[in-house]
Coordinates of C-alpha atoms in Angstrom, one line a residue:
A1 CA 22.7 -31.0 39.7
R2 CA 23.7 -32.8 36.5
A3 CA 27.0 -30.9 36.5
R4 CA 27.6 -32.0 40.1
N5 CA 26.9 -35.6 39.0
G6 CA 29.6 -35.2 36.4
V7 CA 32.1 -34.0 39.1
R8 CA 31.3 -37.1 41.1
E9 CA 31.8 -39.4 38.2
L10 CA 35.1 -37.9 37.1
S11 CA 36.4 -37.8 40.7
A12 CA 35.4 -41.5 41.1
L13 CA 37.2 -42.3 37.8
Y14 CA 40.5 -40.7 38.9
S15 CA 40.2 -42.1 42.4
K16 CA 39.8 -45.7 41.1
A17 CA 42.8 -45.2 38.9
G18 CA 44.9 -44.3 41.9
F19 CA 45.2 -40.5 41.5
Y20 CA 44.6 -39.8 45.2
D21 CA 45.2 -36.1 45.1
A22 CA 43.2 -35.3 42.0
K23 CA 40.4 -32.8 42.4
V24 CA 37.7 -31.9 39.9
N25 CA 35.7 -28.7 39.8
Y26 CA 33.2 -27.2 37.3
S27 CA 32.0 -23.9 36.0
I28 CA 29.1 -22.8 33.8
V29 CA 29.6 -20.4 30.9
E30 CA 26.5 -18.7 29.5
L31 CA 26.5 -18.7 25.7
G32 CA 23.4 -16.7 25.1
K33 CA 20.3 -17.8 23.2
D34 CA 20.1 -20.3 20.3
E35 CA 19.4 -18.3 17.1
I36 CA 16.9 -20.9 15.9
T37 CA 15.1 -22.2 19.0
G38 CA 15.7 -19.3 21.3
D39 CA 16.8 -21.7 24.1
E40 CA 19.3 -20.5 26.6
L41 CA 22.7 -22.2 26.0
V42 CA 25.4 -22.9 28.5
K43 CA 28.8 -24.6 28.4
V44 CA 29.9 -26.8 31.3
V45 CA 33.6 -26.7 31.9
Y46 CA 35.3 -29.3 34.1
T47 CA 38.6 -28.4 35.5
L48 CA 41.1 -31.0 36.8
E49 CA 43.2 -29.5 39.6
N50 CA 46.3 -31.2 40.9
E51 CA 46.1 -34.4 38.9
G52 CA 49.4 -35.4 40.4
K53 CA 50.8 -38.9 40.1
K54 CA 49.4 -42.3 40.9
V55 CA 49.8 -43.1 44.6
F56 CA 50.6 -46.6 45.8
I57 CA 50.5 -47.9 49.3
N58 CA 54.0 -48.3 50.8
R59 CA 53.4 -49.5 54.4
I60 CA 50.4 -49.8 56.7
L61 CA 51.2 -48.8 60.3
I62 CA 48.8 -49.4 63.2
N63 CA 48.7 -47.5 66.4
G64 CA 46.6 -47.9 69.6
N65 CA 45.8 -51.6 69.3
E66 CA 46.6 -53.1 72.7
M67 CA 44.3 -56.1 72.6
T68 CA 43.7 -56.5 68.9
K69 CA 46.3 -58.2 66.8
S70 CA 47.6 -56.2 63.8
E71 CA 46.9 -59.2 61.5
A72 CA 43.2 -59.1 62.3
I73 CA 43.0 -55.4 61.5
L74 CA 44.9 -55.8 58.2
K75 CA 42.4 -58.6 57.2
A76 CA 39.4 -56.5 58.0
I77 CA 40.4 -53.5 55.9
N78 CA 40.3 -53.1 52.2
L79 CA 43.9 -51.8 51.9
R80 CA 46.9 -53.8 50.8
V81 CA 50.6 -52.9 50.4
D82 CA 51.5 -52.1 46.7
D83 CA 47.9 -51.5 45.8
V84 CA 46.9 -48.1 44.4
L85 CA 45.6 -45.8 47.1
R86 CA 41.9 -44.8 46.7
S87 CA 39.9 -42.6 49.0
T88 CA 36.9 -45.0 48.7
D89 CA 39.1 -47.8 50.1
I90 CA 40.0 -45.7 53.1
F91 CA 36.4 -44.9 53.8
T92 CA 35.3 -48.5 53.4
S93 CA 38.1 -49.7 55.7
E94 CA 37.1 -47.3 58.4
Q95 CA 33.5 -48.5 58.2
N96 CA 34.7 -52.2 58.3
L97 CA 36.6 -51.6 61.5
Y98 CA 33.7 -49.7 63.1
A99 CA 31.4 -52.6 62.2
T100 CA 33.4 -55.0 64.4
D101 CA 32.2 -53.2 67.5
A102 CA 35.7 -53.4 68.9
F103 CA 36.7 -49.7 68.4
D104 CA 35.4 -46.4 69.6
L105 CA 37.5 -44.5 67.1
V106 CA 39.1 -45.3 63.8
E107 CA 41.2 -42.9 61.8
I108 CA 43.2 -43.6 58.7
K109 CA 45.7 -41.0 57.4
A110 CA 48.1 -41.0 54.4
E111 CA 51.6 -39.7 54.6
E112 CA 54.1 -39.3 51.7
A113 CA 56.8 -41.9 51.6
G114 CA 58.8 -41.0 48.5
E115 CA 58.5 -42.3 44.9
R116 CA 58.7 -45.5 43.0
A117 CA 61.2 -46.2 40.2
D118 CA 58.5 -45.3 37.6
G119 CA 58.0 -41.9 39.1
S120 CA 54.7 -42.7 40.9
R121 CA 54.2 -41.7 44.5
L122 CA 54.3 -43.8 47.6
S123 CA 52.3 -43.2 50.8
D124 CA 52.4 -44.8 54.2
L125 CA 49.0 -45.3 55.8
I126 CA 48.7 -44.7 59.5
I127 CA 45.7 -46.4 61.2
N128 CA 44.9 -45.0 64.6
V129 CA 42.4 -46.9 66.7
D130 CA 40.9 -46.5 70.1
E131 CA 39.7 -49.9 71.5
K132 CA 36.5 -50.1 73.5
P133 CA 35.9 -52.7 76.3
P134 CA 35.5 -56.0 74.5
R135 CA 32.7 -57.4 76.7
L136 CA 29.1 -56.3 76.8
I137 CA 26.8 -57.6 79.6
T138 CA 23.0 -57.0 79.6
Y139 CA 20.5 -58.5 82.0
G140 CA 16.9 -57.8 83.2
G141 CA 13.6 -59.3 84.0
G142 CA 9.9 -58.8 84.2
Y143 CA 6.5 -60.3 84.6
A144 CA 4.0 -61.4 82.0
T145 CA 0.5 -63.0 82.5
D146 CA 1.3 -65.7 79.9
F147 CA 4.7 -66.8 81.3
G148 CA 4.9 -65.4 84.8
A149 CA 8.2 -64.0 86.1
N150 CA 11.0 -64.1 83.6
G151 CA 14.6 -62.9 83.3
F152 CA 17.5 -62.9 81.0
F153 CA 21.3 -62.6 81.1
D154 CA 23.5 -61.9 78.0
I155 CA 27.2 -61.6 77.7
R156 CA 29.0 -61.0 74.4
H157 CA 32.7 -60.6 73.5
F158 CA 33.5 -58.7 70.3
N159 CA 37.3 -59.3 70.1
L160 CA 38.0 -62.9 71.1
L161 CA 41.7 -63.8 71.1
G162 CA 42.4 -60.3 69.8
K163 CA 41.3 -61.5 66.3
L164 CA 38.1 -59.6 66.0
L165 CA 36.1 -62.8 66.4
Q166 CA 32.8 -62.7 68.3
G167 CA 31.3 -65.0 70.9
G168 CA 28.6 -64.9 73.4
A169 CA 26.2 -66.6 75.7
R170 CA 22.6 -66.0 76.7
V171 CA 20.2 -67.3 79.3
R172 CA 16.4 -66.9 79.2
A173 CA 14.3 -68.3 82.0
S174 CA 10.6 -68.1 83.0
S175 CA 8.2 -70.4 84.8
F176 CA 7.4 -72.2 81.5
Q177 CA 10.4 -71.7 79.2
Q178 CA 14.1 -71.9 79.7
L179 CA 16.9 -71.4 77.1
V180 CA 20.7 -71.5 77.2
Q181 CA 22.7 -70.6 74.1
I182 CA 26.3 -70.0 73.2
D183 CA 27.6 -69.0 69.8
F184 CA 30.9 -68.2 68.0
I185 CA 31.2 -66.1 64.8
N186 CA 34.2 -65.6 62.6
P187 CA 33.0 -62.7 60.4
R188 CA 35.9 -63.2 57.9
F189 CA 36.0 -66.9 57.4
L190 CA 36.3 -67.2 53.6
N191 CA 37.0 -64.7 50.9
D192 CA 33.6 -64.1 49.2
G193 CA 34.9 -62.1 46.2
T194 CA 34.9 -58.4 45.6
T195 CA 32.3 -55.8 44.7
E196 CA 32.3 -53.7 41.5
D197 CA 34.3 -51.1 43.4
G198 CA 36.9 -53.6 44.4
V199 CA 35.8 -54.0 48.0
I200 CA 36.8 -57.3 49.5
R201 CA 33.9 -59.3 51.0
Y202 CA 34.1 -62.3 53.4
A203 CA 31.7 -65.1 54.2
P204 CA 31.1 -65.7 58.0
L205 CA 31.3 -68.9 59.9
T206 CA 28.9 -69.4 62.7
F207 CA 28.9 -72.1 65.4
A208 CA 25.9 -72.3 67.8
A209 CA 24.8 -74.6 70.6
Q210 CA 21.4 -74.3 72.2
Y211 CA 19.3 -76.0 74.9
Q212 CA 15.7 -75.2 75.2
R213 CA 13.0 -76.5 77.5
D214 CA 9.3 -75.6 76.9
S215 CA 6.4 -76.6 79.0
T216 CA 3.8 -74.6 77.0
V217 CA 3.0 -77.7 74.8
T218 CA -0.6 -77.8 75.8
R219 CA -1.1 -74.1 74.8
F220 CA 0.1 -74.9 71.3
F221 CA -2.2 -77.9 71.0
R222 CA -5.2 -75.9 72.3
S223 CA -4.7 -73.4 69.5
T224 CA -4.5 -76.0 66.8
F225 CA -7.0 -78.7 67.7
D226 CA -10.4 -78.9 66.1
R227 CA -13.2 -77.0 67.7
G228 CA -14.8 -80.3 68.8
T229 CA -12.4 -80.7 71.8
F230 CA -13.7 -77.5 73.5
G231 CA -10.1 -76.5 74.1
I232 CA -9.4 -79.6 76.1
V233 CA -6.1 -81.2 75.2
Q234 CA -5.2 -83.3 78.2
R235 CA -6.7 -85.3 81.1
V236 CA -6.8 -83.5 84.5
D237 CA -8.2 -84.3 87.9
E238 CA -10.6 -82.1 89.9
N239 CA -7.8 -79.8 90.9
G240 CA -6.5 -79.3 87.4
N241 CA -3.5 -81.6 87.8
P242 CA -2.5 -83.8 84.8
I243 CA -3.4 -87.5 85.0
D244 CA -2.8 -90.4 82.7
L245 CA -5.4 -92.7 81.1
F246 CA -5.9 -94.7 84.3
G247 CA -6.2 -91.6 86.5
A248 CA -2.7 -91.7 88.0
N249 CA -1.0 -88.4 88.6
T250 CA 1.7 -87.4 86.1
S251 CA 3.7 -84.2 85.3
D252 CA 3.0 -81.5 82.7
P253 CA 4.4 -82.3 79.3
T254 CA 7.5 -80.7 78.1
I255 CA 9.6 -80.5 74.9
N256 CA 13.4 -80.5 75.3
R257 CA 15.6 -79.5 72.4
L258 CA 19.4 -79.7 72.1
T259 CA 20.9 -78.2 69.0
F260 CA 24.4 -77.8 67.5
S261 CA 25.0 -76.1 64.2
A262 CA 27.7 -74.7 62.0
E263 CA 27.0 -72.6 58.9
T264 CA 28.8 -70.6 56.2
S265 CA 27.8 -69.1 52.9
R266 CA 29.1 -68.2 49.4
T267 CA 27.9 -65.4 47.1
I268 CA 27.3 -66.7 43.6
S269 CA 26.2 -63.4 42.1
R270 CA 25.8 -60.0 43.8
K271 CA 23.8 -58.6 40.9
K272 CA 21.1 -61.3 41.2
R273 CA 21.5 -61.7 45.0
S274 CA 22.4 -65.3 44.5
I275 CA 23.8 -67.0 47.7
L276 CA 24.5 -70.6 48.6
F277 CA 24.4 -71.5 52.3
A278 CA 26.0 -74.7 53.7
R279 CA 25.5 -76.1 57.2
Y280 CA 25.9 -79.0 59.5
K281 CA 23.2 -79.5 62.2
F282 CA 22.7 -81.9 65.1
E283 CA 19.4 -81.8 66.9
D284 CA 18.0 -84.0 69.7
V285 CA 14.3 -83.4 70.4
R286 CA 12.6 -85.2 73.3
L287 CA 9.0 -85.1 74.6
F288 CA 8.5 -85.9 78.2
N289 CA 5.4 -86.6 80.3
V290 CA 2.9 -86.9 77.3
E291 CA 0.7 -89.5 79.1
S292 CA -2.0 -86.9 79.9
L293 CA -2.3 -85.6 76.3
L294 CA -5.2 -86.6 74.0
I295 CA -2.8 -87.3 71.1
K296 CA -0.3 -89.3 73.2
D297 CA -0.3 -92.2 70.8
L298 CA 0.7 -89.9 67.9
L299 CA 3.5 -88.3 69.8
L300 CA 5.2 -91.3 71.4
P301 CA 6.8 -92.6 68.1
D302 CA 8.5 -89.2 67.7
S303 CA 9.2 -88.6 71.4
R304 CA 12.9 -89.4 70.9
I305 CA 14.2 -88.0 67.6
R306 CA 17.8 -87.3 66.9
T307 CA 18.9 -85.9 63.6
S308 CA 22.5 -85.3 62.4
G309 CA 23.5 -84.3 58.9
F310 CA 24.2 -81.6 56.3
G311 CA 22.0 -79.1 54.5
A312 CA 22.3 -76.5 51.8
N313 CA 20.1 -73.5 50.8
F314 CA 20.3 -71.7 47.5
V315 CA 18.7 -68.3 47.0
L316 CA 18.3 -66.2 43.8
D317 CA 16.5 -62.9 44.2
T318 CA 15.8 -60.4 41.4
R319 CA 12.6 -58.9 42.8
E320 CA 12.2 -55.2 41.9
D321 CA 9.6 -52.4 42.3
C322 CA 9.3 -50.5 39.0
S323 CA 6.4 -48.3 40.0
I324 CA 8.7 -45.7 41.6
T325 CA 7.8 -42.1 40.7
Y326 CA 10.0 -39.0 41.2
T327 CA 8.8 -35.5 41.8
I328 CA 10.2 -32.6 39.8
L329 CA 12.2 -31.5 42.8
D330 CA 13.7 -35.0 43.1
I331 CA 14.8 -34.9 39.5
I332 CA 16.2 -31.4 39.9
R333 CA 18.1 -32.3 43.0
R334 CA 19.5 -35.5 41.6
G335 CA 20.2 -34.2 38.1
D336 CA 18.7 -37.3 36.5
P337 CA 15.4 -39.2 36.6
G338 CA 16.9 -41.8 38.9
E339 CA 16.7 -45.6 38.8
P340 CA 13.4 -46.8 37.3
C341 CA 13.5 -49.9 39.4
R342 CA 14.7 -50.7 42.9
Y343 CA 15.1 -54.0 44.8
N344 CA 11.9 -54.6 46.8
P345 CA 11.2 -58.0 48.2
G346 CA 8.0 -56.9 49.9
N347 CA 6.1 -55.4 46.9
P348 CA 7.8 -56.4 43.7
T349 CA 6.4 -55.6 40.3
R350 CA 8.8 -57.7 38.2
G351 CA 11.5 -60.3 38.7
S352 CA 11.7 -63.6 40.4
Y353 CA 12.6 -65.3 43.7
L354 CA 14.0 -68.8 43.8
T355 CA 14.8 -70.8 47.0
A356 CA 15.8 -74.4 47.3
Q357 CA 16.7 -76.3 50.5
Y358 CA 18.1 -79.8 50.8
D359 CA 18.7 -81.7 54.1
I360 CA 19.9 -85.1 54.8
S361 CA 20.1 -86.9 58.2
L362 CA 22.6 -89.8 58.5
P363 CA 22.8 -92.5 61.2
T364 CA 26.5 -92.7 60.6
L365 CA 26.8 -89.2 62.0
G366 CA 24.8 -90.0 65.2
A367 CA 21.2 -89.7 64.0
N368 CA 18.6 -92.3 65.1
I369 CA 16.6 -91.7 61.8
G370 CA 17.9 -91.3 58.3
F371 CA 16.0 -89.2 55.8
Q372 CA 16.5 -86.7 53.0
K373 CA 14.3 -83.8 52.2
L374 CA 14.0 -81.2 49.4
Q375 CA 11.8 -78.1 49.3
A376 CA 11.9 -75.6 46.5
S377 CA 9.9 -72.5 45.8
Y378 CA 9.8 -70.2 42.7
N379 CA 8.0 -66.8 42.6
T380 CA 7.6 -64.7 39.5
Y381 CA 6.1 -61.2 39.0
Y382 CA 5.1 -59.4 35.8
T383 CA 3.3 -56.0 35.4
I384 CA 1.2 -55.0 32.4
S385 CA 1.1 -51.2 32.1
Q386 CA -1.9 -51.4 29.7
L387 CA -4.0 -52.9 32.5
K388 CA -3.6 -50.0 35.0
N389 CA -0.2 -51.4 36.1
T390 CA -1.7 -54.7 37.2
T391 CA 0.9 -57.0 38.6
F392 CA 0.5 -60.8 37.9
A393 CA 2.2 -62.9 40.6
G394 CA 2.7 -66.6 40.6
R395 CA 4.4 -69.1 42.9
G396 CA 5.1 -72.9 42.7
V397 CA 6.2 -74.9 45.8
I398 CA 7.3 -78.5 45.9
G399 CA 8.4 -80.5 48.9
L400 CA 9.7 -84.1 48.7
G401 CA 10.9 -86.2 51.6
K402 CA 12.0 -89.9 52.1
V403 CA 13.0 -91.9 55.1
F404 CA 15.6 -94.5 54.4
S405 CA 16.5 -95.7 57.9
E406 CA 14.5 -96.4 61.1
G407 CA 11.2 -95.5 59.3
Q408 CA 9.0 -98.0 61.2
R409 CA 8.2 -96.1 64.3
F410 CA 4.4 -96.4 64.4
S411 CA 2.5 -99.6 65.3
P412 CA 1.2 -101.1 62.0
T413 CA -1.8 -102.4 63.9
Q414 CA -2.8 -99.1 65.5
F415 CA -1.6 -96.8 62.7
P416 CA -1.4 -98.8 59.4
D417 CA 0.4 -97.3 56.4
L418 CA 2.5 -94.8 58.4
E419 CA 5.8 -96.6 57.8
G420 CA 8.4 -94.3 56.3
V421 CA 6.8 -91.1 57.5
L422 CA 9.1 -88.1 58.4
P423 CA 9.4 -87.0 62.0
I424 CA 6.8 -84.5 63.0
S425 CA 9.4 -81.7 63.1
E426 CA 10.4 -82.4 59.5
R427 CA 7.0 -83.2 57.9
F428 CA 5.4 -80.8 55.5
F429 CA 2.3 -78.8 56.6
A430 CA 0.2 -76.2 54.6
G431 CA -2.8 -74.1 54.9
G432 CA -3.4 -70.5 55.9
S433 CA -2.8 -66.9 54.7
T434 CA 0.5 -67.6 52.9
T435 CA 0.0 -71.0 51.3
L436 CA -3.5 -72.4 50.7
R437 CA -6.1 -69.7 51.7
G438 CA -9.0 -72.1 51.5
F439 CA -7.8 -73.8 54.7
E440 CA -7.1 -72.8 58.3
F441 CA -3.5 -72.6 59.4
E442 CA -1.7 -75.9 58.6
A443 CA -5.0 -77.7 58.3
A444 CA -4.5 -79.2 54.8
G445 CA -3.5 -82.7 54.0
P446 CA -3.8 -86.1 55.7
R447 CA -5.5 -86.4 59.0
V448 CA -5.6 -89.0 61.8
V449 CA -8.7 -89.5 64.0
I450 CA -8.2 -89.6 67.7
V451 CA -10.8 -91.4 69.9
P452 CA -10.6 -89.8 73.4
Q453 CA -10.2 -92.3 76.2
G454 CA -10.3 -91.7 80.0
I455 CA -11.9 -88.9 82.0
F456 CA -11.8 -85.3 80.8
R457 CA -12.8 -82.1 82.5
N458 CA -13.5 -78.6 81.5
S459 CA -12.0 -75.5 83.0
K460 CA -14.5 -75.7 85.9
G461 CA -13.4 -79.2 86.8
E462 CA -16.6 -80.8 85.6
P463 CA -16.5 -84.1 83.7
V464 CA -17.3 -83.8 80.0
F465 CA -17.6 -86.3 77.1
L466 CA -15.4 -85.8 74.1
T467 CA -16.3 -87.3 70.7
P468 CA -13.7 -88.5 68.3
F469 CA -11.9 -85.7 66.4
S470 CA -9.3 -85.4 63.6
V471 CA -5.8 -84.0 63.8
P472 CA -3.8 -82.7 60.7
F473 CA -0.9 -85.2 60.4
G474 CA 1.3 -83.6 57.7
G475 CA 3.1 -85.6 55.1
N476 CA 6.2 -86.5 53.1
A477 CA 5.2 -84.4 50.1
L478 CA 3.9 -80.9 49.4
A479 CA 2.8 -79.3 46.1
I480 CA 1.3 -75.8 45.9
V481 CA 0.5 -73.4 43.0
N482 CA -0.5 -69.8 43.8
L483 CA -1.7 -67.3 41.1
E484 CA -3.0 -63.8 41.7
A485 CA -3.5 -60.4 40.0
R486 CA -2.8 -57.3 42.0
V487 CA -5.1 -54.7 40.5
P488 CA -4.8 -51.0 41.6
L489 CA -8.1 -49.4 42.5
S490 CA -6.5 -46.2 43.8
K491 CA -3.1 -45.1 45.0
S492 CA -3.6 -46.9 48.3
I493 CA -6.0 -49.8 47.5
R494 CA -5.6 -52.9 45.4
A495 CA -8.0 -55.7 44.6
V496 CA -6.4 -59.2 44.4
P497 CA -8.3 -62.1 42.8
F498 CA -6.4 -65.3 43.4
Y499 CA -6.3 -69.0 42.9
D500 CA -4.5 -71.5 45.2
G501 CA -4.1 -75.1 44.3
G502 CA -2.3 -78.0 45.9
N503 CA -2.2 -80.0 49.1
V504 CA 0.0 -81.9 51.6
F505 CA 0.4 -85.6 50.6
Q506 CA 1.4 -88.7 52.6
R507 CA 3.9 -89.9 50.0
V508 CA 5.6 -88.3 47.0
S509 CA 3.8 -90.7 44.6
D510 CA 0.5 -89.5 45.9
I511 CA 0.9 -86.0 44.3
F512 CA 0.2 -87.4 40.8
N513 CA -1.4 -90.7 41.6
P514 CA -3.6 -90.8 44.7
P515 CA -3.9 -94.3 46.1
E516 CA -7.1 -96.3 45.7
V517 CA -8.4 -97.1 49.2
P518 CA -11.3 -99.4 50.1
E519 CA -14.4 -97.5 51.3
G520 CA -14.3 -99.4 54.6
D521 CA -10.7 -98.5 55.4
V522 CA -11.3 -95.4 57.5
F523 CA -7.7 -94.8 58.6
R524 CA -6.3 -94.9 55.0
Q525 CA -9.2 -92.9 53.7
N526 CA -8.3 -90.1 56.0
L527 CA -4.7 -90.2 54.9
R528 CA -5.6 -89.9 51.2
A529 CA -5.3 -86.3 49.9
V530 CA -6.1 -84.9 46.4
W531 CA -5.4 -81.6 44.7
S532 CA -7.4 -78.8 46.3
H533 CA -8.8 -75.8 44.5
T534 CA -9.3 -72.4 46.2
V535 CA -10.5 -69.2 44.5
G536 CA -10.9 -65.9 46.3
L537 CA -10.6 -62.2 46.5
G538 CA -8.4 -60.0 48.6
L539 CA -7.8 -56.3 49.3
R540 CA -4.4 -54.6 50.0
L541 CA -4.4 -51.4 51.9
K542 CA -1.3 -49.2 52.0
T543 CA -0.5 -48.2 55.6
P544 CA 1.0 -44.9 56.7
I545 CA 4.0 -46.7 58.3
G546 CA 4.8 -48.5 55.1
G547 CA 3.8 -51.9 53.7
E548 CA 0.3 -53.2 53.1
F549 CA -2.5 -54.6 55.2
G550 CA -4.1 -57.6 53.5
I551 CA -7.4 -59.3 53.9
D552 CA -8.2 -62.4 51.8
Y553 CA -11.5 -64.4 51.4
G554 CA -10.9 -67.9 50.1
F555 CA -13.5 -70.3 48.9
L556 CA -12.5 -74.0 48.8
L557 CA -14.1 -75.6 45.8
N558 CA -13.5 -79.2 46.9
P559 CA -13.3 -79.3 50.7
P560 CA -11.9 -82.6 52.0
R561 CA -14.2 -85.0 53.8
F562 CA -13.0 -87.2 56.6
L563 CA -14.6 -90.2 58.3
I564 CA -14.9 -90.0 62.1
P565 CA -15.7 -93.4 63.8
Q566 CA -18.6 -93.1 66.3
P567 CA -19.2 -95.1 69.6
D568 CA -22.1 -96.9 67.9
G569 CA -19.9 -98.3 65.2
T570 CA -21.0 -95.9 62.4
N571 CA -18.8 -93.3 60.7
A572 CA -19.7 -89.6 60.7
I573 CA -18.5 -87.4 57.9
Y574 CA -16.6 -84.3 58.8
Q575 CA -16.2 -81.8 56.0
L576 CA -13.8 -78.8 56.3
R577 CA -15.3 -75.4 55.9
K578 CA -15.5 -73.9 52.5
N579 CA -15.0 -70.3 53.6
Q580 CA -11.9 -68.8 55.2
I581 CA -10.9 -65.2 55.9
H582 CA -7.3 -64.3 56.5
F583 CA -5.7 -61.1 57.8
R584 CA -2.1 -60.3 57.2
F585 CA 0.5 -57.5 56.9
A586 CA 2.4 -57.8 53.6
Q587 CA 1.7 -59.9 50.5
A588 CA 0.9 -63.6 50.6
F589 CA 4.1 -64.3 48.6

């Protein structure tokens, strides 16, 4: 196997240098035993057959392209006139053309075309293609108990304008949700550098437009409200029809979203998997018919939000798994021990992962609110072999947001101190199995108390009385620290003691300097958040299908306490649970 590896390496060396016809073989000559050690000795002899001359590309000829323009094919391949001819470039070019989904058959052949003045050879390349129908149409439908009858229709074109551009449209419709989307993709928008083997890479450009209407708003609220509402999220009459505060009939609430976006990317480093994404996004989100909802007053200020601006994402990923083991048969077959570490984002034992996202919404571009927002996360992993290969993992998350235009959307009388808050779709939330494991899902941070008004009924249509309850409100700032040790107990089980710290904060300044609030100011008291501390223990069980099943028990050392005004004028104290159990496939981070 090691001898065959040598053949591959020598063949690759000659191919890269342009010796297209060169062939390498090997033979093993037995030399007998070593006089001192007694070991069997052999000699490996590599034979270079038909080294020939360097081969350069003279012309590139294309046959069979009736719809596709030759310029598009030439851009998609990794072959250029006057470059040296390499077999790896031919293989890569065939794969690139197949990847466009525009061809059933791609075949690239080389034919001799004389010699250059320096004596090196010239070859013409003949590219034979068989085009497939450029359009693909799929459609279907079904029935689900949650959404009733539903159907879809998709159409996609893989060779727009004969330039190997892609575009498509899709329609999804059910009783409660409707979606219409169109998109356009230029797979080869910008040159994105070359690989170590000289393969040309391109960054794509994507345009997308989407309209979505969703009338399952009440289902979402029912799953996130406090237990005290008994699953009741809106006012209804005896027949279950939505009504407003005064008992008048109204329609079911819906959320309508219109989005336009354009995005491209640039690879900074392939070795470190470092990529920069840049985009423009316009989004118009509107809430309709919210009069029947318990939290109507919190939703109305954000019922007409229009954002328009630019954003950028930076990713750097060096996560690797260095716990790979090879059997004797693997080593014999490969001829070497193999790579000690492999890229593994799901279960890394060393390396780091950095992400940073910045967004800005500008009224000059059509937004009705101006804000900027930054969120960054850094993960690091380190394994100590002396501690039974225990992996120590850490993560830090920071989120900062600021509204600089049209920030006064809430009534200062009804909701004091909420000026400058981000729209609900942009606010930071935390809590749950992947952030702060001492909280329920997105239950950390500031809260607002809702005092139910009007008539409410249960699922049987019977009038019920609802006491005031609290709703997680989110905030303009986020800070989280996660630390854990992944300790192997056996080949398939690991114990994971952990610490989670942090919270969601109303303002950026609250992270390091929580505001002083008078004891009698109930509203501002409930907005005040301090650093939370959670300790816990988890188990990770390897599954037969790959990955791990995780269960975590988190104990919140300083559970937040909120003031709930009562009908008699007093304030009840509501304290969040100290204990949480979370289930999950894969790691927390």
